[in-house]
mmCIF file of C-alpha atoms in Angstrom:
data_model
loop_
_atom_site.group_PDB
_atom_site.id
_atom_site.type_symbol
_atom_site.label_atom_id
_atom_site.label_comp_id
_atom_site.label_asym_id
_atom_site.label_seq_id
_atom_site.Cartn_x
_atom_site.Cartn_y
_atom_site.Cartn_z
ATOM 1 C CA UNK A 14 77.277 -11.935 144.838
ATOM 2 C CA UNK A 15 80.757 -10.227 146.355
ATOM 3 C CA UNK A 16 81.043 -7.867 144.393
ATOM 4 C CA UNK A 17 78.929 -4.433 144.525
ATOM 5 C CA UNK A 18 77.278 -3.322 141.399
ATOM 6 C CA UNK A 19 75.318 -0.397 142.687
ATOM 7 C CA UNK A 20 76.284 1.140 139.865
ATOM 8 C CA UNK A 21 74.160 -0.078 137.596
ATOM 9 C CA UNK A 22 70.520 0.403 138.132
ATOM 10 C CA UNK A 23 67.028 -0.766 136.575
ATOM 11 C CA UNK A 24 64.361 1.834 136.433
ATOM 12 C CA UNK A 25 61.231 0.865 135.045
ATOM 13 C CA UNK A 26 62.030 3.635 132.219
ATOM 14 C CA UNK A 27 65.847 1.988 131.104
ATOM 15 C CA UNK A 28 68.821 0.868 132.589
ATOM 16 C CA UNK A 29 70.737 3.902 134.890
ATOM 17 C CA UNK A 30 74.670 3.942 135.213
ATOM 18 C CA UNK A 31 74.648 6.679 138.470
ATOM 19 C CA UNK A 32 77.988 7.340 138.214
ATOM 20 C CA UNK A 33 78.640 8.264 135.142
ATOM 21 C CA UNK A 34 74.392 9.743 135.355
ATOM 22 C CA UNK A 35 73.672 8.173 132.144
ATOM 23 C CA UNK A 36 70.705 5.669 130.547
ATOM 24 C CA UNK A 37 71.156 2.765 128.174
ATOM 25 C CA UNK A 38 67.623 2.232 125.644
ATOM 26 C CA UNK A 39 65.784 5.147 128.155
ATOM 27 C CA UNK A 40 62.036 5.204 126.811
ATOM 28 C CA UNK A 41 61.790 8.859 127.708
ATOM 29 C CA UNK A 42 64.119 12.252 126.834
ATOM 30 C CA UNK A 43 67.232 12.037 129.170
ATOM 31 C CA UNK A 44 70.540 14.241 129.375
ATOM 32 C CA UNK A 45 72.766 11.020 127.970
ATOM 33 C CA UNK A 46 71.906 8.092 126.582
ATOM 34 C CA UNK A 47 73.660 5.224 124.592
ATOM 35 C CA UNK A 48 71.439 3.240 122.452
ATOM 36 C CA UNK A 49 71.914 -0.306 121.448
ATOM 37 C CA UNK A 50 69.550 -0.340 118.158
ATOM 38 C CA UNK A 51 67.385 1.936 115.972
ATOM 39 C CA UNK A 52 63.783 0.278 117.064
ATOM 40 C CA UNK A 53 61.567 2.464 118.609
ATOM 41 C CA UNK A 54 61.000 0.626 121.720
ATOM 42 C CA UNK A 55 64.962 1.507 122.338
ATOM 43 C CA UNK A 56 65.692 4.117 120.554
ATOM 44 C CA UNK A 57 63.875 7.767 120.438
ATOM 45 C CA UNK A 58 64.788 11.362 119.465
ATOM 46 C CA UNK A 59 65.246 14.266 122.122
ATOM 47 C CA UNK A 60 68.291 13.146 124.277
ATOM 48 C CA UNK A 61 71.131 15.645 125.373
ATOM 49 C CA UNK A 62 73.751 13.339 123.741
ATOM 50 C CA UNK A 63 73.009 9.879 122.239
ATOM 51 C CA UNK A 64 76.026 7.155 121.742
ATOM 52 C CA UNK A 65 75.493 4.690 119.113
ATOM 53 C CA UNK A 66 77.030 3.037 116.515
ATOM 54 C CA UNK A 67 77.156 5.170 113.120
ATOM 55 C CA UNK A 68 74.647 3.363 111.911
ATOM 56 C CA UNK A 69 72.458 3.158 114.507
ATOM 57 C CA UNK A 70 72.751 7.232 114.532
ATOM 58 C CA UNK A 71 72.157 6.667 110.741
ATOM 59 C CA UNK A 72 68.720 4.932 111.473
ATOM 60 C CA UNK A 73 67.673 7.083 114.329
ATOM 61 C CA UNK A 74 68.082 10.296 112.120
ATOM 62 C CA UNK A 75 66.026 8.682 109.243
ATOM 63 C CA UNK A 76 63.187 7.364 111.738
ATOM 64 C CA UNK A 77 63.087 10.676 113.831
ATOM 65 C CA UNK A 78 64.644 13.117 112.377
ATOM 66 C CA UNK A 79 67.327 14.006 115.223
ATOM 67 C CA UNK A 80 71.108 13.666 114.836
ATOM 68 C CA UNK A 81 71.811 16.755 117.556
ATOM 69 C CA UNK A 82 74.361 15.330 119.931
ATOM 70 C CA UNK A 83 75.322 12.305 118.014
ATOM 71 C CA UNK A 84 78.222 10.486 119.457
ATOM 72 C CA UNK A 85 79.263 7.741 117.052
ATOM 73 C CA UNK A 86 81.108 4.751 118.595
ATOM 74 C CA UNK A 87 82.289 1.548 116.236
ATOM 75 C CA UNK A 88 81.984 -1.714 117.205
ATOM 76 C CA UNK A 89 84.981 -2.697 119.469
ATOM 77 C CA UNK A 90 85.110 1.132 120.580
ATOM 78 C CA UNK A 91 85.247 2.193 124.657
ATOM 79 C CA UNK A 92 83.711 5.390 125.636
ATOM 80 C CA UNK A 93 85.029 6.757 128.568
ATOM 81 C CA UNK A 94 82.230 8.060 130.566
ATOM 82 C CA UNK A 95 82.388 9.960 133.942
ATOM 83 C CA UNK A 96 82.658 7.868 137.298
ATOM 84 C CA UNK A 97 84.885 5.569 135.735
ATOM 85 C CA UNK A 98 82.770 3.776 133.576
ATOM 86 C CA UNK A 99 83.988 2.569 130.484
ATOM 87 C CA UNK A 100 81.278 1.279 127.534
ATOM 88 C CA UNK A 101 82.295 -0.574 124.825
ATOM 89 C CA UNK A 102 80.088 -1.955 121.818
ATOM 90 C CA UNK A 103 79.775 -5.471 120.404
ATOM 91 C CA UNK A 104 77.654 -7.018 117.687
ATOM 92 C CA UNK A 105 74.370 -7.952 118.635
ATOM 93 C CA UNK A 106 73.200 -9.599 115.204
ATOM 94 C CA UNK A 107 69.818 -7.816 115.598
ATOM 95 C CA UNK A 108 69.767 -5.783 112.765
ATOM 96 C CA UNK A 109 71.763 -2.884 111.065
ATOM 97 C CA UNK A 110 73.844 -1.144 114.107
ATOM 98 C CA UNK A 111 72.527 -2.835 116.825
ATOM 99 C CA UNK A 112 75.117 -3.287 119.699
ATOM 100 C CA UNK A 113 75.492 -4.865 122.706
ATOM 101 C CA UNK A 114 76.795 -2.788 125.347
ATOM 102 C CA UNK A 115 79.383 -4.293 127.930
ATOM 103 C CA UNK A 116 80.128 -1.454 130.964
ATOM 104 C CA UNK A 117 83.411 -2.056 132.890
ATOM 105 C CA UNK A 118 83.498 -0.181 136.415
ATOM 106 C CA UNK A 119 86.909 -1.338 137.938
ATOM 107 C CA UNK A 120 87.035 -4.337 136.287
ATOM 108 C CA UNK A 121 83.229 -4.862 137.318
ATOM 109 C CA UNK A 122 81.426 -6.437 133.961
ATOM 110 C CA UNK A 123 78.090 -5.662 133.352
ATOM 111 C CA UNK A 124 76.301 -6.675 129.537
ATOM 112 C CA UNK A 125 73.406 -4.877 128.439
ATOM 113 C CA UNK A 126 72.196 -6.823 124.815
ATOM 114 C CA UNK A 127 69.562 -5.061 124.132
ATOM 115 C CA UNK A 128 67.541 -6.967 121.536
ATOM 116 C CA UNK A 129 69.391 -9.662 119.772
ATOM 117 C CA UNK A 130 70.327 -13.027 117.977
ATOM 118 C CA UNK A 131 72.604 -16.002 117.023
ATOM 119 C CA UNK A 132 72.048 -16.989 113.603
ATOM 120 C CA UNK A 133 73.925 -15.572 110.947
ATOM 121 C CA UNK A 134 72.255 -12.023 109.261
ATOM 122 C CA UNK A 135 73.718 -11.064 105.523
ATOM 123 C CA UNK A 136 72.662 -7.646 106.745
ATOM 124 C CA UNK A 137 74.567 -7.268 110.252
ATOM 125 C CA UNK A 138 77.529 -8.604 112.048
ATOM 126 C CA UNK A 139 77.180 -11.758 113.805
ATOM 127 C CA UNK A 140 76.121 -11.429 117.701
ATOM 128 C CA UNK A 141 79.572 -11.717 120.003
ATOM 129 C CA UNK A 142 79.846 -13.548 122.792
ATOM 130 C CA UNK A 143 81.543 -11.913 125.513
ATOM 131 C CA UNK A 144 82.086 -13.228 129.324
ATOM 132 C CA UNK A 145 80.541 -10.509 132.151
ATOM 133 C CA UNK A 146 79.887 -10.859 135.515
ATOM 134 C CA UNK A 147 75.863 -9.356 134.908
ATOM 135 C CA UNK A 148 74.430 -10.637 132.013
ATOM 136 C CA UNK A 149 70.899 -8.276 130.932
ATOM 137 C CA UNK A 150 69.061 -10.464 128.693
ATOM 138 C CA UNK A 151 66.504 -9.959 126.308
ATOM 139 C CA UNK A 152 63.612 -12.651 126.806
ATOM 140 C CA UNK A 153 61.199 -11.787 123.675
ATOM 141 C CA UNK A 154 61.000 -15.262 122.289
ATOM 142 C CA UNK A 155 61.575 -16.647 126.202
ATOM 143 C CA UNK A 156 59.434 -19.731 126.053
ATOM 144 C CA UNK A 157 60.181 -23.050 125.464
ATOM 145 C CA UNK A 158 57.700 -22.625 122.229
ATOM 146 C CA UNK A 159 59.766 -20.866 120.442
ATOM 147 C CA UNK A 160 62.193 -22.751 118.426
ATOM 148 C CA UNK A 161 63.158 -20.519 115.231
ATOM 149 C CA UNK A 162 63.626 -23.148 112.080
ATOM 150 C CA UNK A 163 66.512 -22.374 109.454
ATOM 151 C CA UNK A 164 65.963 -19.264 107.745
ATOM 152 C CA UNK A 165 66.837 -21.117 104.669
ATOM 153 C CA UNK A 166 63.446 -23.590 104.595
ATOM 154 C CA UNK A 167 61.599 -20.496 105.450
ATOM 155 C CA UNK A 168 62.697 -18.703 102.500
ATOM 156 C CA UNK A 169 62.134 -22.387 100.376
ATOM 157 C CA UNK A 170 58.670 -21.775 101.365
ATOM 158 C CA UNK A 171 58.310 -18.345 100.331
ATOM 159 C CA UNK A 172 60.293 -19.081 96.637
ATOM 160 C CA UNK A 173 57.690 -22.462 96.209
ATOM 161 C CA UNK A 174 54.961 -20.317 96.665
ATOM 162 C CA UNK A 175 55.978 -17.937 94.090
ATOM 163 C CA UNK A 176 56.766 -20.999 92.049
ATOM 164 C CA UNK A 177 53.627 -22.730 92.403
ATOM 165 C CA UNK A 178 51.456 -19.031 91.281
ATOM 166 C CA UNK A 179 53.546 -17.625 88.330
ATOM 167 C CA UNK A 180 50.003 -15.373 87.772
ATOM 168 C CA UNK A 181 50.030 -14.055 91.142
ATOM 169 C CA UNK A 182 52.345 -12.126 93.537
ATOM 170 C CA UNK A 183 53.314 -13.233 97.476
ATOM 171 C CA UNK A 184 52.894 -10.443 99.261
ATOM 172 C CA UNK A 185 55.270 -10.728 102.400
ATOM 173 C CA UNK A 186 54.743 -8.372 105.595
ATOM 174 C CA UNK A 187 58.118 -7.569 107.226
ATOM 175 C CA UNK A 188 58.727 -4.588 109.465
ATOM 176 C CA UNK A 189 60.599 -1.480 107.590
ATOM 177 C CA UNK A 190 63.644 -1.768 109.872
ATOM 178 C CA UNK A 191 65.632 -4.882 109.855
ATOM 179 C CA UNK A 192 62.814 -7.428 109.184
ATOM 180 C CA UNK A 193 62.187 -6.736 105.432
ATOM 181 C CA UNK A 194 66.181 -5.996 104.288
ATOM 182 C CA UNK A 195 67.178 -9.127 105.913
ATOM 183 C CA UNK A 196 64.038 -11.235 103.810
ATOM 184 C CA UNK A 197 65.395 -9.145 100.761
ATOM 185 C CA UNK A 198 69.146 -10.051 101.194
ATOM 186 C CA UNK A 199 67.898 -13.943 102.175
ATOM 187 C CA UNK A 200 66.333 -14.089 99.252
ATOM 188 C CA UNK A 201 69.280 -12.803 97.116
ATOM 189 C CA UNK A 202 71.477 -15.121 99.160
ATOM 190 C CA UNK A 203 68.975 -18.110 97.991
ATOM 191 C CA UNK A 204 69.677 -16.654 94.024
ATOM 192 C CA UNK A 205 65.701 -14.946 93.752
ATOM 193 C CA UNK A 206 67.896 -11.642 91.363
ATOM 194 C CA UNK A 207 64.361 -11.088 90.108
ATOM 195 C CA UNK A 208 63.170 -7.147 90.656
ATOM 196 C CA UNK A 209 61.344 -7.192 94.520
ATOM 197 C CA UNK A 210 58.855 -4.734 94.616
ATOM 198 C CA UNK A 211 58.311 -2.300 97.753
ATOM 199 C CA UNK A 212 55.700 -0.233 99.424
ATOM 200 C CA UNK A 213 56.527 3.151 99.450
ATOM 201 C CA UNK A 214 56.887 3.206 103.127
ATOM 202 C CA UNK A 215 59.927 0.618 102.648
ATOM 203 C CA UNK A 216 62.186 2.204 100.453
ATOM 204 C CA UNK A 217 63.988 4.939 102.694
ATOM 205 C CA UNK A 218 65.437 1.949 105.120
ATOM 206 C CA UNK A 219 66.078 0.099 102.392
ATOM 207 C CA UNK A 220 68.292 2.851 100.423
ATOM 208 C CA UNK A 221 69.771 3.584 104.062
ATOM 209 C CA UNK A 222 70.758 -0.483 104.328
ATOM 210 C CA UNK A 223 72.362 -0.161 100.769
ATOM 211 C CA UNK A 224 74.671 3.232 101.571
ATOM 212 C CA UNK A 225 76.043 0.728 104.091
ATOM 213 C CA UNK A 226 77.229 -1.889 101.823
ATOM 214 C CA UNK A 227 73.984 -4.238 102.212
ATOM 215 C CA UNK A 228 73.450 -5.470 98.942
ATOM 216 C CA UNK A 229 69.674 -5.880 98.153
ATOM 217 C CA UNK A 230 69.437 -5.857 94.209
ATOM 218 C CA UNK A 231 66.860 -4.600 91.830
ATOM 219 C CA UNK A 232 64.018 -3.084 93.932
ATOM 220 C CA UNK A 233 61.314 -1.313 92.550
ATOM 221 C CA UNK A 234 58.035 0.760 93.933
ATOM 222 C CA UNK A 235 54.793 -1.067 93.662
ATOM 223 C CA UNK A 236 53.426 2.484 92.494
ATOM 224 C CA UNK A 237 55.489 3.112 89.542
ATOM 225 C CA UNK A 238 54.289 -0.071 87.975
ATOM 226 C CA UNK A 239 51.061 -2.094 86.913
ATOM 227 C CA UNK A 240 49.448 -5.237 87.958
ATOM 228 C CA UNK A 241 50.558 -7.228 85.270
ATOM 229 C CA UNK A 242 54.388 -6.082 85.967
ATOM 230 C CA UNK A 243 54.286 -7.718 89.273
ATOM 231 C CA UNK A 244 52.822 -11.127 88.630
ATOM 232 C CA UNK A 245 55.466 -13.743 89.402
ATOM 233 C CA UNK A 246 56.570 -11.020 91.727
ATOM 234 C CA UNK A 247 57.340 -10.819 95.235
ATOM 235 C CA UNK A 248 55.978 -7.527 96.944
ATOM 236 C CA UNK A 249 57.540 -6.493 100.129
ATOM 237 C CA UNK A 250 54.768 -4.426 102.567
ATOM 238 C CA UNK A 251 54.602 -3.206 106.341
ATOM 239 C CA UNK A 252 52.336 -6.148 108.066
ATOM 240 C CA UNK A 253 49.747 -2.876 108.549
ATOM 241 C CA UNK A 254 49.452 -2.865 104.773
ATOM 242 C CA UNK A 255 48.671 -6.843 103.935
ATOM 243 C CA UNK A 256 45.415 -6.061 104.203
ATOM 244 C CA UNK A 257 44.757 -2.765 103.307
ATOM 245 C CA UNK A 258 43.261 -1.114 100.810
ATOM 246 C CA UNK A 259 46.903 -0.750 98.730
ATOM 247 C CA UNK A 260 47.066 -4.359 98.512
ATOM 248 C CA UNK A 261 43.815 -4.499 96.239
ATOM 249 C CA UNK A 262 46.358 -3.076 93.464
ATOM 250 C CA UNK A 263 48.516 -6.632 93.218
ATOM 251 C CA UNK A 264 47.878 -9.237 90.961
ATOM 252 C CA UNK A 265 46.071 -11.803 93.131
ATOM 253 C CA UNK A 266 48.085 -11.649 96.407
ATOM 254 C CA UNK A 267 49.315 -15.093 98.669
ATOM 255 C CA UNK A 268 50.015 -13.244 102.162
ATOM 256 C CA UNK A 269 52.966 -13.997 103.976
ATOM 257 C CA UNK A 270 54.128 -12.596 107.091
ATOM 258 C CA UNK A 271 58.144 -12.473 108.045
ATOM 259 C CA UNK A 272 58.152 -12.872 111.968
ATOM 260 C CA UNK A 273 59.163 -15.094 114.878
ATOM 261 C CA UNK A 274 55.344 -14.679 116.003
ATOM 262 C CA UNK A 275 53.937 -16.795 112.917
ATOM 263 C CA UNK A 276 54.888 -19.902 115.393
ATOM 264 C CA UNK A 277 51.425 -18.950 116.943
ATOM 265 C CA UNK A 278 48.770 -19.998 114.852
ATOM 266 C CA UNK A 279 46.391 -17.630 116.304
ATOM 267 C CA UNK A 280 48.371 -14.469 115.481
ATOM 268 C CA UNK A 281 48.721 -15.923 112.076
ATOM 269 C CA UNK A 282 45.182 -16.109 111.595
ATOM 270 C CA UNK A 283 44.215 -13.143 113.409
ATOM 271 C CA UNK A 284 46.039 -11.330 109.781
ATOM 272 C CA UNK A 285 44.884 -13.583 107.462
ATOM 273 C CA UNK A 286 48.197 -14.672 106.734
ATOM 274 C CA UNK A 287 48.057 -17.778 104.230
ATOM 275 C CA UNK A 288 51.923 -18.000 104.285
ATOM 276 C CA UNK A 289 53.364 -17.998 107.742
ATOM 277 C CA UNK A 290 57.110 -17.653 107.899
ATOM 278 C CA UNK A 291 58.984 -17.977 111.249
ATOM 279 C CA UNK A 292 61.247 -15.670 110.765
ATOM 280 C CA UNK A 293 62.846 -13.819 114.153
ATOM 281 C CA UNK A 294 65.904 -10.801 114.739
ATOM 282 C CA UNK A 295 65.498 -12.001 118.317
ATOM 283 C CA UNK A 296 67.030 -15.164 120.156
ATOM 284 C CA UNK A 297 65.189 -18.415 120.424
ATOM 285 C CA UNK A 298 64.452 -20.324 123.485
ATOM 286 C CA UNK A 299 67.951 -22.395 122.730
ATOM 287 C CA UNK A 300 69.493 -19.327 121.765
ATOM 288 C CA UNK A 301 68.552 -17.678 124.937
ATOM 289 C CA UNK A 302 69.648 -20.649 127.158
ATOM 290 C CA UNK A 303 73.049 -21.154 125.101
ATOM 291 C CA UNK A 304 73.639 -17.367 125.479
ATOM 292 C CA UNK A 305 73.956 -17.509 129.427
ATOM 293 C CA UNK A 306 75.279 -20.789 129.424
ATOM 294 C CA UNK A 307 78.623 -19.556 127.598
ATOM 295 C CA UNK A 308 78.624 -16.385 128.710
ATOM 296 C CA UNK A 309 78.802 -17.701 132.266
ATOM 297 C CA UNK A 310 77.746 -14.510 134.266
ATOM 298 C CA UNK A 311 77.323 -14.414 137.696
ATOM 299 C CA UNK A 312 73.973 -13.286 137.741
ATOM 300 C CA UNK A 313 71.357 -12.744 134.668
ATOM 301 C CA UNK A 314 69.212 -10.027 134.856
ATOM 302 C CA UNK A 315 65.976 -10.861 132.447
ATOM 303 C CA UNK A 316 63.998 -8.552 130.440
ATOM 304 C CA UNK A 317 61.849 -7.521 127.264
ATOM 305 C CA UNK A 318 59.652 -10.332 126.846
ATOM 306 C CA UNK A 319 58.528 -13.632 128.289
ATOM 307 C CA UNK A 320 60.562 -13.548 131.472
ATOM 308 C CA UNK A 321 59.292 -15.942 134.051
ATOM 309 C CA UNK A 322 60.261 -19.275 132.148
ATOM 310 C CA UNK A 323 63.829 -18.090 131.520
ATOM 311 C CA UNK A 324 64.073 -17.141 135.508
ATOM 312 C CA UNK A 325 62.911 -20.570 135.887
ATOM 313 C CA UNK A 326 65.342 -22.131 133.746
ATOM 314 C CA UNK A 327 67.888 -20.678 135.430
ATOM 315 C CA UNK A 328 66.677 -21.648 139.058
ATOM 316 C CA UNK A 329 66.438 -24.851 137.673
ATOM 317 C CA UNK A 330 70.163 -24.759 136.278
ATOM 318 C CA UNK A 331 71.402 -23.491 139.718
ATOM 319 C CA UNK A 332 72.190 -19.739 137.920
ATOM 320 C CA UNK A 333 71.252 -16.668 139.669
ATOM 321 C CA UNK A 334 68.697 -14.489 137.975
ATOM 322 C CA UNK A 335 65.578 -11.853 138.371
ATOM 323 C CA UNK A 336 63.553 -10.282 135.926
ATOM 324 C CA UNK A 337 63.625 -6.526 135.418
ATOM 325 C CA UNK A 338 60.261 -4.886 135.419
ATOM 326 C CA UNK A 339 60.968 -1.870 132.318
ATOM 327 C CA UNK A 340 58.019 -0.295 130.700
ATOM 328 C CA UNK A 341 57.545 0.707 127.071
ATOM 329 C CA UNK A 342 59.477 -2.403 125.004
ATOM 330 C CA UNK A 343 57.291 -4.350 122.916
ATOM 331 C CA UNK A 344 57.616 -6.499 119.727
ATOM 332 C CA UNK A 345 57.443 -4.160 116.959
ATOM 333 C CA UNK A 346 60.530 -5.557 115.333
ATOM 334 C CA UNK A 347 59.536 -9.269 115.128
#
């Protein structure tokens, strides 16, 4: 590669911009940061001054309770930041807020997407592709595996099942940030208008989607209601809770999970989920292989996830690429 992009760094604890002595997604408390999503494998309280979106900030003040040097920046916005950086944030499609983060360093181009995907999400703006010179890729889903089928016959599933058990309630698992709104608008989009019930550790992120314009519909707590209320029901839970104790209160429960993971059979069975339902906020294999193929970088620097097949891909594609060794990102979004 010609050019020198010294400027941008990989420490095992986030990405480092020395110039402009700043971290992008740092997993520990740093002076600046910008964030690309409200996760907490990216995002975390206790930093100087934190760039975001607004509703990333929104998120991260909900989740942990900080909103001290909040620096809100809009999708499409550049932040000028010392040594001549400039950062400007693009639509991921990951979930509410989430960003990609292109840095321009004398007309050096350098992506960061933090987590992300391609297929269109009622509850975010479509990802945005955008051509850089150093592409840093996500790689959750990075295995050939991992093909994500239509939302749409996913959510079939789910609505049969309900169908097909007019006594009982499905039960679906979906994290609290992201996974469970976008199941909830999906199902909306699909014409389900019937009340959804939630688990009292849903509702705050849900309220927080609506106040920005994510329509939901009727939802309703599982503990202001009885059994008989919520038959014919779907019941929206963290996966922590499909099997817990507070589930004994639902009218005969079919357990579903909501995540990109329910492609392995194992991890399906290891929660007793009778209802698997591949549904993933990250990039697919294809997704992941189309993504550097139109970006076109010069080099893609691989990360978060399954790593080693995508490097391989792209040796075998003739594209430059090595995988970044960061600590403390894991899949508790999908």
């Amino acid at each position: 590669m010609s050019a020198d992009f010294s400027w941008i760094q990989p420490e095992p604890h986030g990405i480092y911009i020395p110039p402009a002595d700043c971290w992008i997604d740092p997993s520990r408390a740093v002076d600046k940061a910008l964030v690309t999503h409200g996760h907490a494998d990216h995002a975390r309280g206790g930093h100087g001054k934190t760039a975001a979106t607004p509703e990333t900030l929104a998120i991260m003040k909900l989740r942990y309770a900080t909103d001290a040097g909040a620096v809100p920046v809009s999708y499409g916005e550049t932040l000028r930041l010392p040594g001549g950086v400039d950062a400007t944030f693009l639509p991921a499609g990951h979930v509410l807020g989430s960003a990609q983060i292109l840095l321009d360093r004398a007309g050096e181009r350098v992506i960061v997407t933090g987590d992300y995907k391609r297929r269109a999400d009622p509850t975010c703006p479509q990802f945005q592709v955008t051509p850089c010179d150093i592409l840093i890729t996500e790689a959750t889903f990075g295995l050939p595996l991992f093909i994500h089928p239509p939302i749409e016959d996913e959510i079939g599933k789910l609505l049969q099942a309900l169908a097909d058990n007019p006594d009982a309630c499905v039960l679906v698992g979906a994290y609290a940030l992201g996974k469970a709104q976008r199941v909830i608008a999906e199902l909306r989009a699909a014409g389900h208008w019937a009340p959804i019930y939630l688990h009292g550790a849903m509702e705050r992120m849900c309220r927080l989607y609506e106040e920005w314009g994510v329509e939901l519909g009727e939802l309703r707590l599982v503990a202001d209601h009885s059994k008989d209320d919520m038959r014919g029901a779907i019941v929206v839970c963290p996966p922590s809770a499909l099997n817990d104790r507070w589930s004994r209160r639902l009218p005969d429960p079919i357990t579903a999970m909501a995540s990109g993971w329910m492609r392995v059979r194992q991890r399906a069975r290891q929660r007793n989920v009778e209802l698997p339902l591949i549904i993933s906020d990250h990039a697919d294999w294809h997704e992941l292989t189309r993504t550097i193929e139109e970006v076109n970088p010069q080099e893609s620097w691989i990360t978060h996830g399954r790593e080693e097949a995508l490097l391989r891909w792209c040796q075998l594609n003739q594209r430059r690429a090595r995988a970044l060794a960061l600590v403390g990102y894991d899949d508790e979004d999908d």
